[in-house]
Amino acid sequence: MKTYRAAVIGCSRMGAFIDNEVPDYEAIKLPYSHAAGFFAEERTDLVACADLRPEVMEHFGNRYNVPKANQYTDYREMLEKEQPDIVSVATQPEHRAEIVVYAAEHGVKAIYAEKAMAASMDEAAAMVAAVEQNNVAFNLGTNRRWHTGFDKMKEIIDSGEIGKLRTLIIYSNGTLFNSASHHFDLILRLNSDAPASWITGYLPQGDSVFDGNALRADPSGGGTIQFENGVTAHALLTPRGSEWEAICDRGTVTCWNNGWQWHLRKQQDVPGWRNCQVPETFPEFERTSSTANLIKDLVHALDTGEPTRGGVRCAYASTELIFGIIESHLHNGARVELPLTDSKVRLQRNPTARQPRVE
């Protein structure tokens, strides 16, 4: 079978070295970084990388067997010379749209973009247009969409055994671009990517993070999302981190501690207590690497022409929820109808490049 040429743009933590930070964290099965995923996948050959820091690329090359001649400080030159089939864009969101659009318009067949999708809704829309016009397979690095535990959670919801899905809860939504990008994609997945019809939101930091239309920091944000199929989601800001719950007519299914524990409860009549939520056994599942699963999904799309599990429209939908929270805050918590129109806010930070843990 064909082996696809892969390249990584942005060689820092998620691009290449975050695996060094989580070797003993059972919530994450390795490989985790983009580069480690391509390096482990037998159907991909990691041939090149691009970053503004030659010293970081030197470590990248040593780890993933990418020669110095295939390390570029200009991603455009890399795309022209190496002609990769699959490109990872593991930069910060402020730079992502420009790179994704250029890659899609210059022959790349599949793109694995790190989250959050983009720094503005206009940039997200430009990414959608470029990807769709050039028939590019696309997945966003919201890894829980490819997590086998959440696959099982979705199977329970879809089976109807605990009734119709009514409510989804994110217990700790966190910062919108870094954390909520994950959470919003997960609730979209659990709700079969039903469109959202409106959203309300708030930013506890208030207006201090704004400079006109520029968002100078990634703010925490919470709110409520109403979906067209009647499901309501609540994005809370509690200390109960990395936990999610689906509430159905006749039971609940919950993930605790970022996938350590899974709980299924079903309604039953209990003598002396009437109608109760009674614990049931959550089905067994094989714990595998979500990054590996995401890359296999891209490879399958290239092999068959079938759509990926994620896709650029799913990425756009979760991005719209991020900016919906922001727009609601700017309008004093008012309900914002979706699809979102005329949002001019842009994430525009000046972060210092973080040095990855290379060993």
Short mmCIF file of N, CA and C in Angstrom, two decimals, residues 120-122 213 323-324 326-327 330 340-346:
data_model
loop_
_atom_site.label_atom_id
_atom_site.label_comp_id
_atom_site.label_asym_id
_atom_site.label_seq_id
_atom_site.Cartn_x
_atom_site.Cartn_y
_atom_site.Cartn_z
N SER A 120 -9.37 34.04 14.26
CA SER A 120 -10.57 34.83 14.00
C SER A 120 -11.53 34.01 13.16
N MET A 121 -12.78 34.43 13.13
CA MET A 121 -13.76 33.73 12.31
C MET A 121 -13.48 33.94 10.83
N ASP A 122 -13.00 35.10 10.43
CA ASP A 122 -12.66 35.33 9.02
C ASP A 122 -11.57 34.36 8.58
N ASN A 213 -10.67 45.40 18.97
CA ASN A 213 -11.07 44.07 18.51
C ASN A 213 -10.00 43.01 18.73
N PHE A 323 -15.93 31.81 19.54
CA PHE A 323 -16.20 33.22 19.27
C PHE A 323 -17.62 33.61 19.66
N GLY A 324 -18.52 32.65 19.70
CA GLY A 324 -19.86 32.93 20.20
C GLY A 324 -19.85 33.32 21.67
N ILE A 326 -17.34 34.71 23.20
CA ILE A 326 -16.73 36.04 23.25
C ILE A 326 -17.73 37.12 22.85
N GLU A 327 -18.46 36.89 21.76
CA GLU A 327 -19.42 37.89 21.29
C GLU A 327 -20.55 38.08 22.30
N LEU A 330 -19.30 40.32 24.98
CA LEU A 330 -19.22 41.70 24.52
C LEU A 330 -20.59 42.36 24.44
N LEU A 340 -22.73 32.44 13.39
CA LEU A 340 -22.21 33.73 13.80
C LEU A 340 -21.92 34.58 12.56
N THR A 341 -22.27 35.84 12.62
CA THR A 341 -21.99 36.75 11.51
C THR A 341 -21.28 38.00 12.03
N ASP A 342 -20.37 38.50 11.24
CA ASP A 342 -19.77 39.81 11.47
C ASP A 342 -18.94 39.91 12.75
N SER A 343 -18.33 38.79 13.18
CA SER A 343 -17.41 38.87 14.33
C SER A 343 -16.07 39.43 13.85
N LYS A 344 -15.61 40.48 14.51
CA LYS A 344 -14.35 41.12 14.14
C LYS A 344 -13.24 40.88 15.15
N VAL A 345 -13.53 40.13 16.18
CA VAL A 345 -12.53 39.86 17.22
C VAL A 345 -11.44 38.95 16.65
N ARG A 346 -10.20 39.23 17.03
CA ARG A 346 -9.08 38.37 16.64
C ARG A 346 -8.15 38.16 17.82
#
